[in-house]
Amino acid sequence: MTRIGDANDKATSIQSLENAFKAKSLVAVIAGDGHPLYPIEAPHPYAILDFFHITYIWKEKQIPKGGSQDAGEVSVWRVRFEKANLNKPSWWKPGYIPNPAAVKTREQTCMKCNKSSKEIFTVGWFCLKNFCDDYFIFPGQQKVDVKGLEYSSEFLQERTPFTEPIPSLTPQMPDGKELHGTEMASRRGFVCPLCGSCNRRIHWNFLVCENKKCTFVRQAPMKAYPKDALRSENEDCIKKCHARRLRHRPNHLHATILNSNHLRNSEVLSLGGFTVSMFYLPDKSGKIIGGFALLASTPGINSRPGGPDELFRELEAQDIGLRRNPAAVAGHKLEGLTRHFQQNFGARYKFGVAVQSKGFDEAPATILCALYRLIWAKQAVTSAARRYIGALNQDAFDGDLKKITESKNFNELLALGYMENDSINYHDDGESELGPVVAALSLGSPSLMRFRPKRKSEFVLPTQGLKHKPVYKDVLEVPMMHGDMMVMFGTQVQRLYEHAVEPLGKRRFALTARYIDPAKMVVKADKKDADIKGAIPERARQFEYDGF
Ligand SMILES: O=C(O)CCC(=O)C(=O)O
Ligand SMILES: [Fe+2]
């Protein structure tokens, strides 16, 4: 890459550095291992140097690397960082201790702009203010020859004392005593107390140093999430959703219908002990292609033995293997992890992220108990949907929809853990080997689930004045409270809609069950693996659920 024009003065990066310079702020400097001026071999892909302060910012002319002088000069920003604590040895330059008072660069005021500039080059002084007519011109009106400019030794050796207090660069390890384990301070990364490496919070129940040469591991068991914290999160969620529902018509019992034109078909019914809100989702021609059901739980259901209260308390006390997995540029030094923590049970569910999987025979009772609740929910919701569409004209729904009740039992369950501020962005559950029904049980903190049509759905709705407007915004927003379940049905729903989940609290589990068709798996070994891992063990029968 060769720079062909002057650097932008308004870029946020230079503006923030200017602000830090003016405010005399401390800046923690992190160096990547690709830097050609590293005086030692870089110990990590990214290494934290120290706290620095900015002591000079100027714009400098140069001939772009790889270009010739004829190609023209360009101006680039330069920022001088000096280490804040000059008495502390620098690990990247062993043995070097600078003398703060040794040298001072000469400064001179420009006759043209009346601003002072440092004499930073060996060739002598000239104005360094890029807005000045005399910028890069010696006082005698002679242009500075940009080729071969060298910084003066005074400028290189100058040191500016930093007189404000310098805090520690190392944040404190999350304190197991005061925290319950899923708040921001716990979910953030940590600095290894053994080797000093910076680490990401990868595992739900323990901390491990990512430096392969280090052995640091520390258990981080969750404390029981306080009941009153859950209560107040629930109250806040109910208030927030209630206020939003009132702003939209029709005012639905549980959900916010953001586009009533779009969601014309909905009903509320009772299934088992649950109040169930059914929303039937259309394609662009208005035909129902499937739907979404929210099964709202009750305190009675939640507190039954083996019910959501017990499941939540068991999940927070156990280590079921939840971890964050590489989501972006896996294996690269810029690798990004999923926001939420995952563990796959049963057949392996392959989506954008590779998640570790355990067979149902290895699954704890909690998972199998949740699985049977979801199997019940699937059966109850799809039967109700079949009744609803059965009463409609044949051309009001997609023909394939009748098959949903015949779809196979779930053979997979993905457990997700969300800490404070974790979320899952818009996506579909539409991988080709997936069955048409997906069901989830929500435990702990409340959350908001949102649905919107995808661009490819080509939805257009007539709006006022008969102009037609595409719809890609949320059409439905549903709170999922502790103990609630949701069911999505219809393959086309996943093709034309996407959903996102935003937890509104600090500890939530979502257990989502699917059917993954081994016959559609390309690799033979995967099919066998799915058959074995997805078989529900006999001992799980005791968890069969009746809807109450
Ligand atoms: O967190 C949830 O309730 C559901 C998450 C989800 O959409 C998924 O697992 O695909
Ligand atoms: Fe999903």
XYZ file of C-alpha atoms and ligand atoms in Angstrom:
559
model
C 0.000 0.000 0.000
C 1.396 3.402 -0.934
C 0.029 6.688 0.356
C -0.946 8.887 -2.578
C -2.471 11.872 -0.818
C -2.120 13.964 2.343
C -3.355 12.420 5.607
C -6.778 13.656 6.680
C -6.777 16.275 9.459
C -10.329 15.407 10.476
C -9.852 11.642 10.907
C -11.093 10.501 14.320
C -7.781 8.792 15.057
C -5.771 12.029 14.785
C -8.494 14.046 16.513
C -8.450 11.678 19.512
C -4.664 11.863 19.689
C -4.833 15.672 19.553
C -7.362 15.558 22.395
C -5.118 13.249 24.446
C -2.182 15.636 23.775
C -4.160 18.696 24.916
C -5.578 16.902 27.978
C -2.127 15.492 28.865
C -3.755 12.058 29.146
C -1.956 8.812 29.670
C -2.132 6.421 26.724
C -1.445 2.694 27.072
C 0.574 1.669 24.014
C 0.180 -1.812 22.523
C 2.647 -2.948 19.857
C 1.949 -5.646 17.287
C 4.641 -8.229 16.547
C 4.979 -7.025 12.938
C 6.625 -3.736 13.904
C 9.994 -3.412 12.122
C 11.504 -1.273 14.892
C 10.997 -3.749 17.754
C 14.387 -3.849 19.526
C 13.775 -7.422 20.720
C 11.848 -10.400 19.394
C 8.180 -9.667 20.106
C 6.973 -11.988 22.857
C 3.281 -11.985 21.805
C 1.216 -11.074 18.734
C 0.362 -7.906 20.675
C 2.402 -6.674 23.607
C 1.571 -3.879 26.020
C 4.504 -1.502 26.309
C 3.548 0.927 29.049
C 1.696 4.139 29.781
C 2.951 6.985 27.573
C 2.053 10.626 27.178
C 1.985 12.553 23.930
C 4.587 15.303 23.839
C 4.414 16.534 20.243
C 2.164 16.176 17.199
C 3.153 17.494 13.801
C 2.493 16.885 10.152
C 5.507 15.902 8.142
C 6.146 15.816 4.423
C 7.551 12.646 2.964
C 8.011 10.896 -0.348
C 5.776 7.843 -0.238
C 7.645 4.560 0.139
C 7.956 2.905 -3.229
C 7.248 6.210 -4.999
C 9.712 8.570 -6.668
C 10.114 12.258 -5.937
C 8.258 12.945 -9.191
C 5.297 11.116 -7.741
C 5.023 14.043 -5.346
C 5.269 14.640 -1.629
C 2.546 13.774 0.832
C 1.960 14.967 4.374
C 1.484 12.457 7.170
C 0.733 12.917 10.840
C 3.453 12.093 13.348
C 2.872 11.646 17.063
C 5.612 11.591 19.655
C 4.910 9.294 22.606
C 7.188 9.405 25.643
C 7.085 6.854 28.412
C 5.359 8.344 31.455
C 7.471 6.713 34.154
C 11.061 7.319 33.087
C 12.498 5.631 36.159
C 10.944 2.294 35.329
C 13.101 0.082 33.087
C 11.483 -0.740 29.745
C 11.129 -4.495 29.277
C 11.481 -4.102 25.504
C 14.792 -2.225 25.795
C 16.677 -3.892 28.661
C 19.325 -1.794 30.372
C 18.259 1.553 28.870
C 17.513 4.333 31.347
C 17.031 7.779 29.777
C 18.113 10.962 31.498
C 15.031 13.207 31.637
C 16.916 16.473 31.918
C 19.658 15.683 29.396
C 18.549 17.555 26.271
C 15.933 19.945 25.062
C 14.955 20.524 21.444
C 15.239 24.107 20.272
C 11.958 25.857 19.424
C 11.360 28.926 17.280
C 8.354 31.075 16.446
C 7.377 31.376 12.793
C 7.348 34.944 11.401
C 4.434 34.032 9.158
C 1.971 32.241 11.460
C 3.360 33.340 14.785
C 3.270 29.766 16.068
C 6.157 27.933 17.634
C 7.630 24.753 16.111
C 10.393 22.475 17.320
C 13.598 22.016 15.379
C 13.162 18.298 14.888
C 15.403 17.722 11.843
C 19.184 17.915 11.453
C 18.827 20.305 8.468
C 17.732 23.139 10.756
C 14.543 24.917 11.772
C 11.459 25.541 9.639
C 7.755 25.894 10.412
C 5.907 22.626 11.035
C 2.378 24.038 11.060
C 0.726 22.597 7.996
C -1.798 25.445 7.799
C 1.020 28.038 7.471
C 2.233 29.390 4.100
C 5.794 28.802 5.293
C 5.174 25.137 6.184
C 8.289 23.144 5.259
C 10.033 26.307 4.001
C 13.276 27.541 5.576
C 13.156 31.174 6.826
C 15.035 32.321 3.696
C 12.112 31.105 1.479
C 14.028 28.036 0.380
C 11.925 24.877 0.140
C 12.965 21.997 2.387
C 14.277 19.010 0.461
C 12.136 16.214 1.870
C 14.453 13.479 0.656
C 16.723 12.075 3.361
C 15.424 14.199 6.263
C 16.750 12.959 9.597
C 15.594 13.706 13.123
C 18.088 15.600 15.246
C 19.694 13.760 18.173
C 18.258 16.438 20.548
C 14.762 15.631 19.406
C 15.353 11.889 19.671
C 16.852 12.114 23.136
C 14.570 14.725 24.622
C 12.523 13.444 27.577
C 9.555 15.254 29.117
C 8.763 14.417 32.738
C 5.161 13.377 33.441
C 4.168 14.888 36.752
C 0.664 13.440 37.364
C 0.145 10.149 39.247
C 0.511 7.046 37.066
C -1.965 4.258 37.861
C -1.191 0.553 37.508
C -1.508 -0.829 34.005
C -2.825 -4.112 35.325
C -6.517 -4.155 36.210
C -7.417 -6.065 39.342
C -8.468 -9.681 38.922
C -12.230 -10.071 39.330
C -12.868 -10.437 43.025
C -14.651 -13.703 43.823
C -15.880 -12.293 47.134
C -17.937 -9.329 46.014
C -19.101 -10.472 42.613
C -21.654 -13.123 41.785
C -19.758 -14.025 38.629
C -21.604 -12.831 35.516
C -21.404 -9.043 35.778
C -19.200 -6.934 33.458
C -16.152 -7.138 35.732
C -16.297 -10.940 35.536
C -16.946 -11.294 31.825
C -14.077 -9.023 30.831
C -10.639 -10.466 30.180
C -7.957 -10.556 32.842
C -4.205 -10.154 33.230
C -2.509 -13.391 34.227
C -1.074 -13.071 37.741
C 1.687 -15.556 36.816
C 3.004 -14.381 33.451
C 1.320 -11.004 32.847
C -0.389 -12.049 29.581
C -3.722 -10.468 28.715
C -6.459 -13.037 28.394
C -9.996 -13.225 27.150
C -12.770 -14.642 29.321
C -13.326 -17.844 27.375
C -14.911 -20.257 29.849
C -18.064 -19.768 31.890
C -16.762 -21.364 35.093
C -13.006 -20.849 35.074
C -10.196 -18.542 33.999
C -7.309 -19.902 31.991
C -4.178 -18.142 30.730
C -3.954 -18.255 26.934
C -0.154 -18.126 26.949
C 0.784 -21.718 26.036
C 3.901 -21.535 28.186
C 1.907 -20.531 31.281
C 0.000 -22.887 33.575
C -2.402 -20.456 35.229
C -5.948 -21.799 35.730
C -8.382 -20.540 38.346
C -11.860 -21.839 39.081
C -14.518 -19.126 38.885
C -17.647 -20.847 40.174
C -20.855 -18.852 39.882
C -22.546 -17.707 43.045
C -26.319 -18.120 43.090
C -27.725 -15.087 41.292
C -29.601 -13.026 43.906
C -33.376 -13.459 43.821
C -34.024 -9.738 44.268
C -31.720 -8.933 41.319
C -33.784 -11.287 39.149
C -36.982 -9.752 40.479
C -35.915 -6.208 39.698
C -34.643 -7.187 36.214
C -38.041 -8.746 35.563
C -39.898 -5.679 36.780
C -37.733 -3.406 34.589
C -38.331 -5.622 31.575
C -42.097 -5.714 32.136
C -42.179 -1.912 32.507
C -40.075 -1.369 29.389
C -42.120 -3.774 27.283
C -45.411 -2.480 28.586
C -44.475 1.078 27.643
C -43.417 -0.054 24.170
C -46.571 -2.108 23.660
C -48.747 0.856 24.520
C -47.089 2.852 21.769
C -48.032 0.303 19.128
C -51.409 -0.989 17.979
C -52.862 -3.510 18.453
C -51.828 -3.721 22.079
C -50.946 -7.389 22.426
C -50.922 -9.211 25.762
C -47.256 -10.273 25.564
C -45.518 -8.889 22.508
C -44.955 -5.597 20.734
C -46.341 -5.862 17.224
C -44.330 -3.257 15.386
C -46.012 -3.772 12.072
C -49.620 -4.831 12.371
C -50.073 -4.749 8.619
C -47.487 -7.448 8.435
C -48.608 -9.581 11.360
C -52.294 -9.906 10.701
C -52.593 -13.477 11.926
C -52.107 -14.024 15.606
C -53.979 -15.703 18.440
C -53.630 -16.254 22.183
C -54.520 -19.654 23.628
C -53.819 -21.938 26.581
C -51.598 -24.966 26.144
C -50.944 -26.943 29.330
C -50.408 -24.318 32.019
C -48.957 -21.795 29.545
C -50.570 -18.795 27.902
C -49.388 -19.089 24.336
C -49.164 -16.218 21.847
C -49.023 -17.476 18.288
C -47.821 -15.207 15.485
C -48.117 -16.429 11.928
C -45.521 -14.980 9.600
C -46.268 -14.277 5.919
C -44.164 -14.315 2.764
C -44.275 -11.378 0.352
C -47.526 -12.580 -1.190
C -49.176 -12.695 2.252
C -49.247 -16.503 2.461
C -48.490 -17.886 5.920
C -45.154 -19.679 5.808
C -44.813 -20.536 9.485
C -44.743 -18.769 12.761
C -43.453 -18.003 16.176
C -45.013 -18.958 19.513
C -44.242 -17.569 22.933
C -45.236 -19.848 25.810
C -45.494 -17.566 28.828
C -44.754 -19.385 32.059
C -46.274 -18.768 35.512
C -44.838 -18.743 39.047
C -46.689 -22.047 39.586
C -44.987 -23.714 36.608
C -41.607 -22.228 37.500
C -41.596 -23.468 41.086
C -42.725 -27.046 40.416
C -40.098 -29.715 41.209
C -37.918 -30.069 38.108
C -39.302 -26.740 36.836
C -37.460 -23.625 35.607
C -36.484 -22.399 39.106
C -34.681 -25.644 39.857
C -33.182 -25.877 36.366
C -31.785 -22.353 36.651
C -30.239 -23.027 40.069
C -28.737 -26.303 38.812
C -27.260 -24.689 35.705
C -25.593 -21.910 37.670
C -24.086 -24.415 40.102
C -22.810 -26.825 37.418
C -20.054 -26.644 34.840
C -21.814 -27.907 31.710
C -18.877 -26.891 29.521
C -20.088 -23.462 28.362
C -17.421 -21.470 26.533
C -17.084 -18.676 24.015
C -15.885 -19.895 20.616
C -13.999 -18.222 17.766
C -16.453 -16.391 15.535
C -14.349 -14.066 13.400
C -10.987 -14.819 11.731
C -10.557 -18.002 13.789
C -6.918 -18.838 14.492
C -5.664 -15.389 13.440
C -4.222 -12.978 15.974
C -7.298 -10.790 15.449
C -9.629 -13.701 16.257
C -12.934 -12.606 17.786
C -15.057 -14.717 20.108
C -18.836 -15.055 20.281
C -20.414 -12.763 22.843
C -22.297 -15.588 24.519
C -21.051 -18.939 25.871
C -22.075 -22.236 24.269
C -22.182 -25.992 24.720
C -23.776 -28.327 22.194
C -25.488 -31.574 23.299
C -26.762 -34.406 21.079
C -26.086 -34.327 17.339
C -23.463 -31.747 16.399
C -25.065 -28.489 15.264
C -22.859 -26.900 12.608
C -23.365 -23.201 12.043
C -20.983 -20.290 11.519
C -19.184 -21.090 14.786
C -17.531 -24.410 15.671
C -18.994 -25.428 19.028
C -17.752 -28.336 21.157
C -20.323 -31.111 21.406
C -21.299 -33.844 23.880
C -23.691 -36.723 23.241
C -27.050 -36.858 25.043
C -25.682 -39.868 26.938
C -23.136 -37.523 28.576
C -25.686 -34.750 29.200
C -26.570 -33.804 32.777
C -30.143 -34.364 33.978
C -30.817 -30.603 33.702
C -30.276 -30.683 29.951
C -32.403 -33.801 29.428
C -35.155 -32.329 31.591
C -35.132 -29.139 29.479
C -35.134 -31.257 26.315
C -38.378 -32.984 27.290
C -40.043 -29.647 28.068
C -39.082 -28.470 24.591
C -40.323 -31.688 22.994
C -43.686 -31.054 24.693
C -43.713 -27.402 23.549
C -42.972 -28.409 19.962
C -45.820 -30.916 19.940
C -48.326 -28.546 21.573
C -47.479 -25.556 19.350
C -47.317 -27.385 16.044
C -50.665 -29.108 16.735
C -52.228 -25.723 17.493
C -50.703 -24.275 14.324
C -52.088 -27.132 12.282
C -55.549 -26.488 13.703
C -55.269 -22.771 12.893
C -54.143 -23.154 9.324
C -56.530 -26.075 8.854
C -59.385 -23.619 9.300
C -58.019 -21.307 6.585
C -58.386 -21.494 2.853
C -55.821 -23.758 1.202
C -54.229 -20.771 -0.570
C -53.767 -18.773 2.652
C -50.753 -20.813 3.715
C -47.746 -22.518 2.248
C -48.646 -26.151 1.439
C -45.553 -27.509 3.180
C -46.697 -26.075 6.489
C -49.080 -28.988 7.079
C -46.032 -31.213 7.487
C -44.743 -29.454 10.604
C -46.529 -31.808 13.004
C -44.875 -34.773 11.323
C -41.389 -33.347 11.762
C -38.911 -35.498 13.694
C -38.229 -35.240 17.397
C -35.357 -33.031 18.469
C -31.930 -34.686 18.490
C -29.886 -31.625 19.457
C -29.813 -29.035 22.220
C -27.592 -25.973 22.239
C -27.068 -24.490 25.686
C -26.207 -20.787 25.737
C -25.055 -18.718 28.683
C -25.260 -14.926 28.643
C -23.411 -12.690 31.086
C -24.003 -8.946 31.459
C -24.195 -7.170 28.083
C -23.902 -10.402 26.073
C -26.306 -10.752 23.173
C -26.850 -12.599 19.916
C -27.162 -10.576 16.748
C -29.596 -11.074 13.846
C -29.279 -14.542 12.351
C -31.478 -17.409 11.221
C -31.574 -21.028 12.307
C -31.815 -22.090 8.698
C -28.916 -24.470 8.000
C -29.920 -26.964 5.312
C -29.805 -30.024 7.599
C -32.113 -28.454 10.192
C -35.699 -29.587 10.772
C -38.488 -26.996 10.443
C -39.051 -26.545 14.203
C -36.766 -24.854 16.741
C -37.731 -24.453 20.404
C -36.012 -22.690 23.290
C -36.384 -22.495 27.049
C -35.308 -19.251 28.692
C -33.961 -19.263 32.268
C -32.865 -16.454 34.583
C -32.640 -12.855 33.423
C -35.291 -11.670 30.954
C -34.533 -10.977 27.319
C -36.041 -9.464 24.207
C -36.338 -11.489 21.039
C -36.781 -9.548 17.811
C -37.879 -10.647 14.352
C -37.412 -8.852 11.075
C -37.815 -9.857 7.429
C -34.548 -10.291 5.524
C -33.792 -8.161 2.477
C -34.222 -11.139 0.212
C -37.801 -11.566 1.450
C -38.647 -8.549 -0.768
C -41.476 -7.516 1.504
C -43.273 -4.439 0.325
C -46.210 -3.010 2.201
C -48.579 -0.324 0.967
C -48.204 2.717 3.180
C -50.201 5.927 3.352
C -50.669 7.644 0.038
C -50.349 4.185 -1.551
C -46.612 4.465 -1.871
C -44.972 1.102 -1.402
C -42.304 0.745 1.190
C -39.933 -2.189 1.734
C -39.995 -3.696 5.248
C -36.685 -4.783 6.692
C -37.222 -3.444 10.177
C -38.339 -5.428 13.223
C -41.920 -6.562 12.908
C -42.208 -8.288 16.262
C -40.552 -7.896 19.644
C -41.208 -10.494 22.325
C -39.970 -10.508 25.912
C -38.859 -13.918 27.121
C -39.020 -14.174 30.879
C -37.648 -16.828 33.204
C -39.375 -20.149 32.433
C -40.862 -19.010 29.107
C -40.434 -21.132 26.016
C -40.552 -20.164 22.361
C -41.162 -22.233 19.250
C -40.325 -21.202 15.673
C -41.866 -23.333 12.941
C -41.594 -23.444 9.161
C -38.429 -23.751 7.075
C -39.390 -20.687 5.059
C -39.527 -18.597 8.241
C -35.787 -19.109 8.638
C -35.213 -18.330 4.969
C -37.155 -15.061 4.979
C -36.819 -13.810 8.558
C -34.018 -13.332 11.038
C -34.042 -12.963 14.791
C -31.838 -11.428 17.475
C -31.828 -11.802 21.248
C -30.899 -9.098 23.727
C -30.774 -10.229 27.344
C -31.895 -7.541 29.784
C -29.998 -8.752 32.805
C -26.810 -10.270 34.065
C -27.380 -14.027 33.980
C -29.422 -15.913 31.450
C -29.415 -19.416 30.006
C -31.180 -20.354 26.774
C -31.583 -24.010 25.889
C -32.506 -24.378 22.230
C -33.484 -27.700 20.681
C -33.474 -28.615 16.989
C -33.630 -31.633 14.724
C -30.525 -32.118 12.652
C -31.097 -34.528 9.799
C -28.214 -37.049 9.609
C -29.352 -37.953 6.071
C -28.444 -34.427 4.942
C -24.934 -34.551 6.357
C -22.257 -34.725 3.694
C -19.522 -36.446 5.702
C -20.274 -40.099 6.531
C -18.575 -39.943 9.934
C -20.817 -36.960 10.864
C -23.948 -39.039 10.186
C -22.790 -41.831 12.457
C -21.754 -39.318 15.105
C -25.189 -37.646 14.917
C -27.015 -40.981 15.277
C -25.009 -41.911 18.356
C -24.870 -38.524 20.054
C -28.464 -37.580 19.212
C -30.040 -40.729 20.709
C -31.935 -39.832 23.877
C -30.877 -42.221 26.664
C -33.461 -44.380 28.439
C -32.794 -42.649 31.801
C -34.137 -39.407 30.336
C -37.666 -40.834 30.103
C -38.274 -39.840 33.718
C -38.271 -36.197 32.538
C -41.208 -36.530 30.137
C -43.247 -33.353 30.529
C -46.987 -32.726 30.711
C -47.123 -28.963 30.145
C -47.763 -27.959 33.767
O -31.071 -16.921 23.410
C -32.076 -17.384 22.879
O -33.162 -17.369 23.446
C -32.069 -17.986 21.497
C -30.765 -17.950 20.847
C -30.842 -18.287 19.390
O -31.439 -17.595 18.645
C -30.117 -19.457 18.883
O -29.554 -20.226 19.641
O -30.114 -19.632 17.662
Fe -31.443 -18.483 16.676
